[in-house]
Short mmCIF file of C-alpha atoms in Angstrom, two decimals:
data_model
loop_
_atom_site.label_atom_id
_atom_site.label_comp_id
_atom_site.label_asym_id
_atom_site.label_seq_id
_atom_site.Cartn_x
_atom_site.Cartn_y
_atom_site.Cartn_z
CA UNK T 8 152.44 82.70 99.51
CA UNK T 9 153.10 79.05 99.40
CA UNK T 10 156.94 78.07 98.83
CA UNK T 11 157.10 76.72 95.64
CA UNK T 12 159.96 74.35 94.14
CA UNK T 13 162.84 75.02 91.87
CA UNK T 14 160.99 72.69 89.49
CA UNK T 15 157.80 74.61 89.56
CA UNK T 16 159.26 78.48 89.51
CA UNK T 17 161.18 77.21 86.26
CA UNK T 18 157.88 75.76 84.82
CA UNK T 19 156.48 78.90 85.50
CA UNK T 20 159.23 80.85 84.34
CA UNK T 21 159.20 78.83 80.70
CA UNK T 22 155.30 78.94 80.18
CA UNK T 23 155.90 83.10 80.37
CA UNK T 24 158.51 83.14 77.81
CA UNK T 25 156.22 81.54 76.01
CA UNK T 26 153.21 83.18 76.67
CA UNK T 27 155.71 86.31 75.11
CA UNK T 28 155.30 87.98 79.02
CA UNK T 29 158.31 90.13 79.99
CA UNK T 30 160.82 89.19 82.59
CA UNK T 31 161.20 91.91 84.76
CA UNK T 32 164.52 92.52 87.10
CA UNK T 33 162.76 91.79 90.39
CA UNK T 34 160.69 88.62 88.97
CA UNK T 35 162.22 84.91 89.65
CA UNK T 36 164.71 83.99 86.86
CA UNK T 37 167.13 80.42 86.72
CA UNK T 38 170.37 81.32 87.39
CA UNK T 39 172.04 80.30 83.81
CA UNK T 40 169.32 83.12 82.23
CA UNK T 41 170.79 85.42 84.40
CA UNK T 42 174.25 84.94 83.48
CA UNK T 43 173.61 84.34 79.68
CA UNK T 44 172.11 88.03 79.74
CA UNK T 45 174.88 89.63 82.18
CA UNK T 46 177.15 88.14 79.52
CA UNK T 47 175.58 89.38 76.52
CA UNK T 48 173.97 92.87 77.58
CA UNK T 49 177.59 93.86 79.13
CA UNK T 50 178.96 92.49 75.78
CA UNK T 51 176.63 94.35 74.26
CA UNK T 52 177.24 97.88 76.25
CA UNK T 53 181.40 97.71 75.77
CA UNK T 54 180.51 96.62 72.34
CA UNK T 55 179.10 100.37 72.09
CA UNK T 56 181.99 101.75 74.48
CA UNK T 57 184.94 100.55 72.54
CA UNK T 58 183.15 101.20 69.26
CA UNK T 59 183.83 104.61 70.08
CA UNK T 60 187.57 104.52 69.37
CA UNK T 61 187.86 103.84 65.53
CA UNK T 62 185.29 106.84 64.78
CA UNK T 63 186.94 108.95 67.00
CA UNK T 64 189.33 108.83 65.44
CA UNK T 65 188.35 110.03 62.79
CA UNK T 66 186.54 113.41 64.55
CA UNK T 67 189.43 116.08 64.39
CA UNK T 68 190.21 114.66 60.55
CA UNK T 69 186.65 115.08 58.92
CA UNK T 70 186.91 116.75 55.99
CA UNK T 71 183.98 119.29 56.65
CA UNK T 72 182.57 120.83 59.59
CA UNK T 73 179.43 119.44 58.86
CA UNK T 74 180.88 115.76 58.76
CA UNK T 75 182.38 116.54 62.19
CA UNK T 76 179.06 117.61 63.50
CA UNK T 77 177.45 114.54 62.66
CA UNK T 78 180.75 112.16 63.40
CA UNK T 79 180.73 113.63 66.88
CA UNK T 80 177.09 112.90 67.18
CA UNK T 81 177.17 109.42 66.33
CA UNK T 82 179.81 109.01 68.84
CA UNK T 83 177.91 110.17 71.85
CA UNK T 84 175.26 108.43 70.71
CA UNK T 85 177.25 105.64 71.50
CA UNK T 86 178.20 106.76 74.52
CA UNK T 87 174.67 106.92 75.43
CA UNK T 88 173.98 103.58 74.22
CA UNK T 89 176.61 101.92 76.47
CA UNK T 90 174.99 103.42 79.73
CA UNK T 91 171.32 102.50 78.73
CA UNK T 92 172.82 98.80 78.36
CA UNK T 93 175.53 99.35 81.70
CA UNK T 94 171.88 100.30 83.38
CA UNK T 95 170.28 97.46 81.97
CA UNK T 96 173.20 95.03 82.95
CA UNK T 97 173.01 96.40 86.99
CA UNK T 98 169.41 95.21 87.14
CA UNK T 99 170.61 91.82 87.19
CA UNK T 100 172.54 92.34 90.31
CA UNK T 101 176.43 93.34 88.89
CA UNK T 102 178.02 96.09 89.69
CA UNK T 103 178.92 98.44 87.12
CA UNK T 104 182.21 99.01 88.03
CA UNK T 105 183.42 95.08 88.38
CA UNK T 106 181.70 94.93 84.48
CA UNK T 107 183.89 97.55 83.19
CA UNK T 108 187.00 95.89 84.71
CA UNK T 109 185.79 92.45 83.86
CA UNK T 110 186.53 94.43 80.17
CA UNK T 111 189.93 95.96 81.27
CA UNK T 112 190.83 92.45 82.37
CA UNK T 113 190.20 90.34 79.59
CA UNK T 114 187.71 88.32 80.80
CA UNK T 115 184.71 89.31 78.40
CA UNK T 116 184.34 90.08 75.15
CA UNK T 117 183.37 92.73 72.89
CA UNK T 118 182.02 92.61 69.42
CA UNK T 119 185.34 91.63 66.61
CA UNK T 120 184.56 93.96 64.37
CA UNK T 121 185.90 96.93 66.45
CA UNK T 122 189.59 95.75 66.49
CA UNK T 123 190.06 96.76 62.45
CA UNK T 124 191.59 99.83 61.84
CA UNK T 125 189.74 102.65 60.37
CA UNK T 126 192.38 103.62 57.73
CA UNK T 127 190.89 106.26 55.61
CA UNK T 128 188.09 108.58 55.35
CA UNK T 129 186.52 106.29 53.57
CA UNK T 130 186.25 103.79 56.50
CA UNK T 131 183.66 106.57 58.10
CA UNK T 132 181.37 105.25 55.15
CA UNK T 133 181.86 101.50 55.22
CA UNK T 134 181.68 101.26 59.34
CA UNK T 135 178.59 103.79 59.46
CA UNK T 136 176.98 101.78 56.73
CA UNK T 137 178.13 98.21 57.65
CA UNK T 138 179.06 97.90 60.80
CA UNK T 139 175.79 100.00 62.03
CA UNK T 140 173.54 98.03 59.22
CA UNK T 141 174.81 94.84 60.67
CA UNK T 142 173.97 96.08 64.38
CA UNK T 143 171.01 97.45 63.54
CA UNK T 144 169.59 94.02 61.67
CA UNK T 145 170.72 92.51 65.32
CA UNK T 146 169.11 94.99 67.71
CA UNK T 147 165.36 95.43 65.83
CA UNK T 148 165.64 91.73 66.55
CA UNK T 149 166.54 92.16 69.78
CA UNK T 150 163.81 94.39 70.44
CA UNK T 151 161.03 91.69 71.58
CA UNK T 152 163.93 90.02 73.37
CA UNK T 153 162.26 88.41 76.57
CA UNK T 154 163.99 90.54 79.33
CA UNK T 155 162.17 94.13 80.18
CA UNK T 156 164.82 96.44 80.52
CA UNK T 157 167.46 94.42 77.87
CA UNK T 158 164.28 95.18 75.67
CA UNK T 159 163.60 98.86 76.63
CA UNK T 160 167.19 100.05 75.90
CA UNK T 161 167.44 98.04 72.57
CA UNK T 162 163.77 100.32 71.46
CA UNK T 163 165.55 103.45 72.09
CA UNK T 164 169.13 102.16 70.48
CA UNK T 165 167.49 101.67 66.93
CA UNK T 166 165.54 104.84 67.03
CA UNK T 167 168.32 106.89 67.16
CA UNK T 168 170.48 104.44 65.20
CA UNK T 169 168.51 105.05 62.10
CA UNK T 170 170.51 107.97 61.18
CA UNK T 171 174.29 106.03 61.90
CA UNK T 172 173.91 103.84 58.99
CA UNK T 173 172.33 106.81 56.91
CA UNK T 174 175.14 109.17 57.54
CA UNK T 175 177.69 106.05 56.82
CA UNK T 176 175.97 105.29 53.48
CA UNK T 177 175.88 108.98 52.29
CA UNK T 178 179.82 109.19 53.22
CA UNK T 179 179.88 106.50 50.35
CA UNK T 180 177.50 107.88 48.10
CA UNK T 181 179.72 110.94 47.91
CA UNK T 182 182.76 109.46 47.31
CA UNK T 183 181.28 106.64 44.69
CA UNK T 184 180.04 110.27 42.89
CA UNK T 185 183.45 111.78 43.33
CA UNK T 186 187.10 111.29 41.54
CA UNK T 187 188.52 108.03 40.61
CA UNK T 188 191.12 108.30 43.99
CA UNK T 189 187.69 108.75 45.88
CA UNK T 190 185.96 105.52 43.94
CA UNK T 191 189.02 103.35 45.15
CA UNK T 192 189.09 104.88 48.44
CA UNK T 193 185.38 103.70 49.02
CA UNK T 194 185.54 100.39 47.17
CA UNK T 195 189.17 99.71 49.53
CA UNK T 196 187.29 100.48 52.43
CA UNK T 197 184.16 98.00 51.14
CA UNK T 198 186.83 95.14 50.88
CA UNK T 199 188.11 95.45 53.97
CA UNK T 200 185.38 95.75 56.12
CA UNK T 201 182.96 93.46 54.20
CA UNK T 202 183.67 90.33 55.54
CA UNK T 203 184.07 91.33 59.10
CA UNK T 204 180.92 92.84 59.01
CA UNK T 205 179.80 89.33 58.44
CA UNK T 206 181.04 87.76 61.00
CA UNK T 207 179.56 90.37 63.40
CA UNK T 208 176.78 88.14 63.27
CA UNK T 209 179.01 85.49 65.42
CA UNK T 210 179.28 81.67 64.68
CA UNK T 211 177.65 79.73 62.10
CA UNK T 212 174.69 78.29 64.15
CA UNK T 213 176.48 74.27 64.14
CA UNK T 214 178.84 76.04 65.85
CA UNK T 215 177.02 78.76 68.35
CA UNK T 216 177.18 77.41 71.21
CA UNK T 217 174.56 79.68 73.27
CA UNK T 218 172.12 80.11 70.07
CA UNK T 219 169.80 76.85 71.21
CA UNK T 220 169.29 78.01 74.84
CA UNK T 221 168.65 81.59 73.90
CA UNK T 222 166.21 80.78 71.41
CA UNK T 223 163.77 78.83 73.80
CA UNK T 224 164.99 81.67 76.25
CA UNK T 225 164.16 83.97 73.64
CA UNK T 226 166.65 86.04 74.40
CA UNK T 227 167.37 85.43 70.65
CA UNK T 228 164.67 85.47 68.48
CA UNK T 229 166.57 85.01 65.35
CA UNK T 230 169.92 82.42 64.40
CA UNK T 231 173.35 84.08 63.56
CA UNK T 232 172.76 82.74 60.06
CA UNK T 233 169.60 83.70 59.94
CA UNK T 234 170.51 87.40 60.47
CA UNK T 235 173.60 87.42 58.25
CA UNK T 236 171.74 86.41 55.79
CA UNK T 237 168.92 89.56 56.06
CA UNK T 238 171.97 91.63 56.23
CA UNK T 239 173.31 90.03 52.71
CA UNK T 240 170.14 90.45 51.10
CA UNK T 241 169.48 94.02 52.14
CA UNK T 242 172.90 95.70 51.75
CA UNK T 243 174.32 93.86 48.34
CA UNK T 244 171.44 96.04 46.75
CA UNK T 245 172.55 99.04 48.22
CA UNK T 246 176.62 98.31 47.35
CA UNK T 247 175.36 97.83 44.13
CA UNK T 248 173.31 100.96 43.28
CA UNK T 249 176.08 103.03 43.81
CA UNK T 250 178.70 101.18 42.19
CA UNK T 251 180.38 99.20 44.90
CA UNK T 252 181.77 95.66 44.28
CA UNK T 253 181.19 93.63 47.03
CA UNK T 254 184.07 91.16 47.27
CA UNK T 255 183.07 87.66 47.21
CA UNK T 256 183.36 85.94 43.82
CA UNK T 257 180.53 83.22 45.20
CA UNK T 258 178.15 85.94 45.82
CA UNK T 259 175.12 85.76 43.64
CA UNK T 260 170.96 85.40 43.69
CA UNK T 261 169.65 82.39 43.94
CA UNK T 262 165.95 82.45 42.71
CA UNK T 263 164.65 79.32 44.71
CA UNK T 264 165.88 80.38 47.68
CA UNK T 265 164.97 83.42 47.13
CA UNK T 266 168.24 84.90 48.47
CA UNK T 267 171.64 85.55 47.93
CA UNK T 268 174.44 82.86 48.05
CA UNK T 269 177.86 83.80 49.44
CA UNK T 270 181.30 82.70 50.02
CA UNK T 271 182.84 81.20 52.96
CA UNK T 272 183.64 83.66 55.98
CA UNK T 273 187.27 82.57 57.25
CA UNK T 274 186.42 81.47 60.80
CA UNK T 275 190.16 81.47 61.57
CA UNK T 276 190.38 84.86 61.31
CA UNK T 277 187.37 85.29 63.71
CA UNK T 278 188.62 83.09 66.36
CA UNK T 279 191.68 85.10 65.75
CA UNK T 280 190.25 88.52 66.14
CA UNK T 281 187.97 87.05 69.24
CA UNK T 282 190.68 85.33 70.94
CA UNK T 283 192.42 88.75 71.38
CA UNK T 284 195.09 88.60 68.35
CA UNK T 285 193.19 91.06 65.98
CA UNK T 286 194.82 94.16 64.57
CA UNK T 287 193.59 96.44 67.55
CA UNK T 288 192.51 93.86 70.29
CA UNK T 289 195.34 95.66 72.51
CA UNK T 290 195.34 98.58 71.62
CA UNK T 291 191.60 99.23 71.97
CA UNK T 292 191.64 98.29 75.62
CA UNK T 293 194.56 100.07 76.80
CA UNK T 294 192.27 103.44 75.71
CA UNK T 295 189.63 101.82 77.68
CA UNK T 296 191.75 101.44 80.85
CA UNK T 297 193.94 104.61 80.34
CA UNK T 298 190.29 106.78 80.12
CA UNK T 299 189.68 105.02 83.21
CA UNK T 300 192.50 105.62 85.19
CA UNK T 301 193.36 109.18 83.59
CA UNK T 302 189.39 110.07 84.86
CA UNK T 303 189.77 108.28 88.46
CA UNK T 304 190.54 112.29 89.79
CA UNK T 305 187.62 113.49 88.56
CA UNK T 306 185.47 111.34 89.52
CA UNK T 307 186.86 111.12 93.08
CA UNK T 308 187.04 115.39 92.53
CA UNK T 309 182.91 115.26 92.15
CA UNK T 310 182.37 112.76 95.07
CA UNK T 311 184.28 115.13 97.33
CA UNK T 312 182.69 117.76 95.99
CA UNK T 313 178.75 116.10 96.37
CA UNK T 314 179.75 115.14 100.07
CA UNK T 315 181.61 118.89 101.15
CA UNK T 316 178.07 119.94 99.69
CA UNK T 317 175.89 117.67 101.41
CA UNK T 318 178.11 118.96 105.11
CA UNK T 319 177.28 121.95 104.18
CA UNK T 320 173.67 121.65 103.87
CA UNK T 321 173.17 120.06 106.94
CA UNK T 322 175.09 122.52 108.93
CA UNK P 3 176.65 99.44 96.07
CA UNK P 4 180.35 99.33 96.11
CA UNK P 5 181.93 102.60 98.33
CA UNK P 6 183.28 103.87 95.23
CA UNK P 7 180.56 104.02 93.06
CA UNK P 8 178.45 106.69 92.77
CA UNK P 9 174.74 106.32 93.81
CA UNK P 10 171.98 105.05 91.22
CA UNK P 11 169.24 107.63 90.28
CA UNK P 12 166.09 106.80 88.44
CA UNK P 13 165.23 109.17 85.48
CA UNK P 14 161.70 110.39 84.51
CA UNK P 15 160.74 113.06 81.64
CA UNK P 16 158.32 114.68 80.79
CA UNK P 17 158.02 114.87 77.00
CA UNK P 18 155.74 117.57 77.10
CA UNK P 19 152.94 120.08 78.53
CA UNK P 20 150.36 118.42 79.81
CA UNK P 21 152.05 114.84 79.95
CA UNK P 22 153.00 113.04 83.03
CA UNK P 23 156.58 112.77 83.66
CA UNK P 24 157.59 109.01 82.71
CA UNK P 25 160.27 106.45 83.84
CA UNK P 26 162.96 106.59 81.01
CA UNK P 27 165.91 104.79 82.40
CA UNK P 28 168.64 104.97 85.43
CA UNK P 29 172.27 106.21 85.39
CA UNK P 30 174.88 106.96 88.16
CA UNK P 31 175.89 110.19 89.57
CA UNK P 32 177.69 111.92 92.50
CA UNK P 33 174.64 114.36 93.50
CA UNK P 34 171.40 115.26 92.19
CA UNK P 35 172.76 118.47 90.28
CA UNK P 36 174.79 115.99 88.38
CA UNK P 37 172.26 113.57 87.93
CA UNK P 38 170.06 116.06 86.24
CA UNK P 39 172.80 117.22 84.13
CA UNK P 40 173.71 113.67 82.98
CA UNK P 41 170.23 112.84 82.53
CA UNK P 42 169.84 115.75 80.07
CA UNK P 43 173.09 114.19 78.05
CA UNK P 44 171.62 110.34 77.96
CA UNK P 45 168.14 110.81 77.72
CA UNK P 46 166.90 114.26 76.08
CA UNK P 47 169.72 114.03 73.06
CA UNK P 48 166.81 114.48 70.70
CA UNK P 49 164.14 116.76 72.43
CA UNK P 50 162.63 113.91 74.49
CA UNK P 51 161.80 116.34 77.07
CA UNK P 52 161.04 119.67 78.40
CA UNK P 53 161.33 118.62 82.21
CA UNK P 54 163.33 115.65 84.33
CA UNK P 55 162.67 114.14 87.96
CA UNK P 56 165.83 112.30 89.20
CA UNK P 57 165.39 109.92 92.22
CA UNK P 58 167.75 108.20 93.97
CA UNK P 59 166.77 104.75 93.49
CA UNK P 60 167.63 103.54 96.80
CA UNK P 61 164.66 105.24 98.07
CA UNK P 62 162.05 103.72 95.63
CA UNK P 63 159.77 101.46 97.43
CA UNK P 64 158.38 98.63 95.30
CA UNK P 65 155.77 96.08 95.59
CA UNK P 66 156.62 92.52 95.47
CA UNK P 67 156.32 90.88 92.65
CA UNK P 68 156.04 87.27 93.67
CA UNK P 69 152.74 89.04 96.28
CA UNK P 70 151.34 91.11 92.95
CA UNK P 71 148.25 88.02 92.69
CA UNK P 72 147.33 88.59 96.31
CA UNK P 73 147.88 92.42 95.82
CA UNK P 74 146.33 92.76 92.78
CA UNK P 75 143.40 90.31 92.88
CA UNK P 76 140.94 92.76 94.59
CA UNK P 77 140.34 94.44 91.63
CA UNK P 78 140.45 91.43 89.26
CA UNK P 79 137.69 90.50 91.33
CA UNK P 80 135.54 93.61 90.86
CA UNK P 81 134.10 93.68 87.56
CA UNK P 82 131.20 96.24 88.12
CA UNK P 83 134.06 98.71 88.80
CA UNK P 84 133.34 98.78 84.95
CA UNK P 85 131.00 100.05 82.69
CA UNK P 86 130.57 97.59 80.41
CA UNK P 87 129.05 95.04 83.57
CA UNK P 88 126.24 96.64 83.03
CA UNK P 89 122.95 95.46 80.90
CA UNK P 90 121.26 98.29 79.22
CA UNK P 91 118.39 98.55 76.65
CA UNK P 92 118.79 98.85 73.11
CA UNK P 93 118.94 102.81 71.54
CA UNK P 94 120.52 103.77 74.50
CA UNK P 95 123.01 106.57 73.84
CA UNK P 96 125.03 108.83 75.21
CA UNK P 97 125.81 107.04 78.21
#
C-alpha cells in the first residue's frame, strides 16, 4: 500500500464520519480524536464507578426487601457499565490501570452530579428518576456516536438502563401516594436534585468548549442545550402527573417554541462542584482509592493463585 | 500490558441453541476460570446466554485494516459468485 500523507489519512478519516462509517480501534484516527474519546469514555466509565457510592448507600437502609433487590441490582448494573466503557477506553491504547489512577489523582473528571448527598429515602426516587433520565437522554444519543466500540457499550447501557429510571420514578410515585411526611420527603428530594440534574448536561454550548469539534467528529450528535432541553420537556410532565413541583418559578410552556422555558442554572455552583469543591468531591474518591488499595491483596492473592496453577499444569 | 495487570480476554456468547457464539465485549482476569466467571457477572446479567468462549486476546490474530481493499477486493470483483448475475427468462420459478 502506498504511504499516504497526514493530510490525506485525515481527509479520509473526515469523509467516513461523514459517510456515518464506524471508526474501529485498529483503523487510522488524528491524534486529538483519540484523546477527546480517552477523555470522555473514561469520564464516562468512573462516571458509572463513582455513581455507585450515593445508592449504595442506600442498600442496607431500603425499606423493603424488595427495594433492596432492585437497589442492589441497579448498582451492579453500574458496575457492569463501568467495565464495558474501561474496555472500550483500552482500545484506544490506555491502560486500565493508569485510567483508574488518573481518577484517584485528580486529574480527570467525573460527572457533578455524583458529589450531592443522597439524604433520604426519597433521594433513591429523584436520582433513579433524574439522574438516570438525564443519562439516559445522553447515552440513546450517544448510541450512533462515530467510534465502534464507544458505540457498542452505550447499545447495551440503555437497554438495561430502561428499568433504573423506572424503578426511581415508582420510588416517587409511592411516596407522592403516601402520607404528607412522605409528599415532602419526595418533593425535598425533587428540589434538591433538580437543578443538578440539569447541569449534568455540562456547559451551555457558548461556553462548551469541546461541543464544536465533537459535533463534526460526531462523537456528539446532539448540543448540551439541546439535550437539556429534551430532558425538560419530557420529565416536567412526569413531575407533574404525580404531584411534584418542579422548582423553578421561570419554568413554563412556551407554545411557539414549542417547549418549555426555564430558569437560569447557577454555573457557579457547577464550576464549583467540577472544580472539586462540591459536597462529596472528596469524599467520593477516597472510597474509590480506599476500594482500591483495601482490594490490592486480592487481586495479587488470584494472580498467585492463576500462576501456582499454571506451574502446576505444566509439571 | 503493564506486569500488574491482569491479562485481557475476549468474550463471546452464545444466546442460544442453535446460534453461533458472538463477540460481546472484553474484560480482564487472572486465569480463564475467572474470566468465565466474570464474564457470566458483566455480560449474561439478563439471560444473554446459555454458553461463553473466553480468549485471551493476545492470541487473536487480525487482519489489517489499512490491507482490507487489497484483501478484500477478490471478491468485490466476483459478481457471478451471486445469483442475481444471472439473466433468466420470464415465469421462471423456483429457482
Amino acid at each position: 500500500m502506498e504511504t499516504m500523507t497526514l493530510e490525506k489519512l485525515a481527509e479520509n478519516f473526515q469523509a467516513k464520519i461523514d459517510a456515518d462509517i464506524k471508526i474501529e480501534p485498529n483503523d487510522w484516527m488524528p491524534d486529538n480524536y483519540r484523546k477527546t474519546l480517552i477523555r470522555q469514555i473514561s469520564q464516562h466509565a468512573h462516571s458509572e464507578i463513582v455513581g455507585m457510592l450515593p445508592e449504595g448507600n442506600w442498600i442496607t437502609r431500603a425499606p423493603s426487601l424488595r427495594r433492596k433487590a432492585v437497589l442492589l441490582a441497579k448498582v451492579q448494573d453500574e458496575a457492569g457499565h463501568g467495565l464495558y466503557l474501561y474496555s472500550a477506553t483500552e482500545t484506544l491504547g490506555v491502560s486500565r490501570e493508569d485510567t483508574i489512577d488518573d481518577l484517584h489523582q485528580g486529574k480527570v473528571k467525573y460527572s457533578s452530579i455524583f458529589n450531592y448527598p443522597t439524604l433520604t429515602w426519597a433521594d433513591m426516587g429523584a436520582v433513579g428518576w433524574l439522574v438516570d433520565g438525564a443519562a439516559i437522554m445522553n447515552q440513546v444519543a450517544l448510541c450512533r456516536t462515530s467510534y465502534g466500540p464507544y458505540a457498542r457499550a452505550m447499545v447495551k447501557i440503555c437497554k438495561e438502563e430502561s428499568f433504573h429510571q423506572r424503578q426511581g420514578y415508582e420510588i416517587m410515585t409511592n411516596l407522592m401516594n403516601g402520607t404528607a411526611l412522605q409528599k415532602e420527603m419526595a418533593q425535598d428530594a425533587l428540589n434538591r436534585f433538580w437543578w443538578p440534574a440539569l447541569m449534568m448536561f455540562g456547559p451551555s454550548d457558548a461556553e462548551s468548549k469541546h461541543t464544536e469539534q465533537s459535533m463534526r467528529w460526531r462523537v456528539k450528535r446532539y448540543t448540551n442545550d439541546e439535550l437539556r432541553q429534551a430532558f425538560v420537556d419530557a420529565t416536567v410532565p412526569q413531575a407533574e402527573l404525580i404531584g411534584l413541583t418542579v422548582p423553578d418559578p421561570k419554568l413554563q410552556w412556551n407554545e411557539e417554541r414549542g417547549h418549555y422555558d426555564f430558569g437560569d442554572i447557577d454555573w457557579d455552583e457547577f464550576w464549583q462542584v467540577v472544580g472539586g469543591n462540591g459536597p462529596c468531591n472528596k469524599e467520593r474518591i477516597e472510597a474509590r482509592v480506599k476500594a482500591k488499595e483495601d482490594g490490592a491483596w486480592v487481586r495479587e492473592a488470584a494472580t498467585a493463585f492463576a500462576e501456582k496453577r499454571k506451574m502446576r499444569e505444566n509439571q | 500490558m503493564k506486569s500488574n495487570e491482569w491479562p485481557l480476554w475476549e468474550v463471546f456468547i452464545r444466546s442460544k441453541q442453535g446460534l453461533n457464539h458472538k463477540h460481546v465485549g472484553s474484560l480482564r482476569a487472572p486465569d480463564a476460570e475467572m474470566a468465565l466467571q466474570n464474564a457470566r457477572d458483566v455480560y449474561t446479567r439478563r439471560s444473554e446466554g446459555i454458553s461463553i468462549w473466553v480468549v485471551q486476546s493476545a492470541l487473536i490474530v487480525a487482519s489489517d485494516p489499512t490491507e482490507a481493499d487489497a484483501l478484500f477486493e477478490p471478491a468485490d470483483s466476483k459478481v457471478y459468485r451471486h445469483p442475481t448475475f444471472y439473466d433468466l427468462p420470464d415465469g421462471i420459478e423456483h429457482m
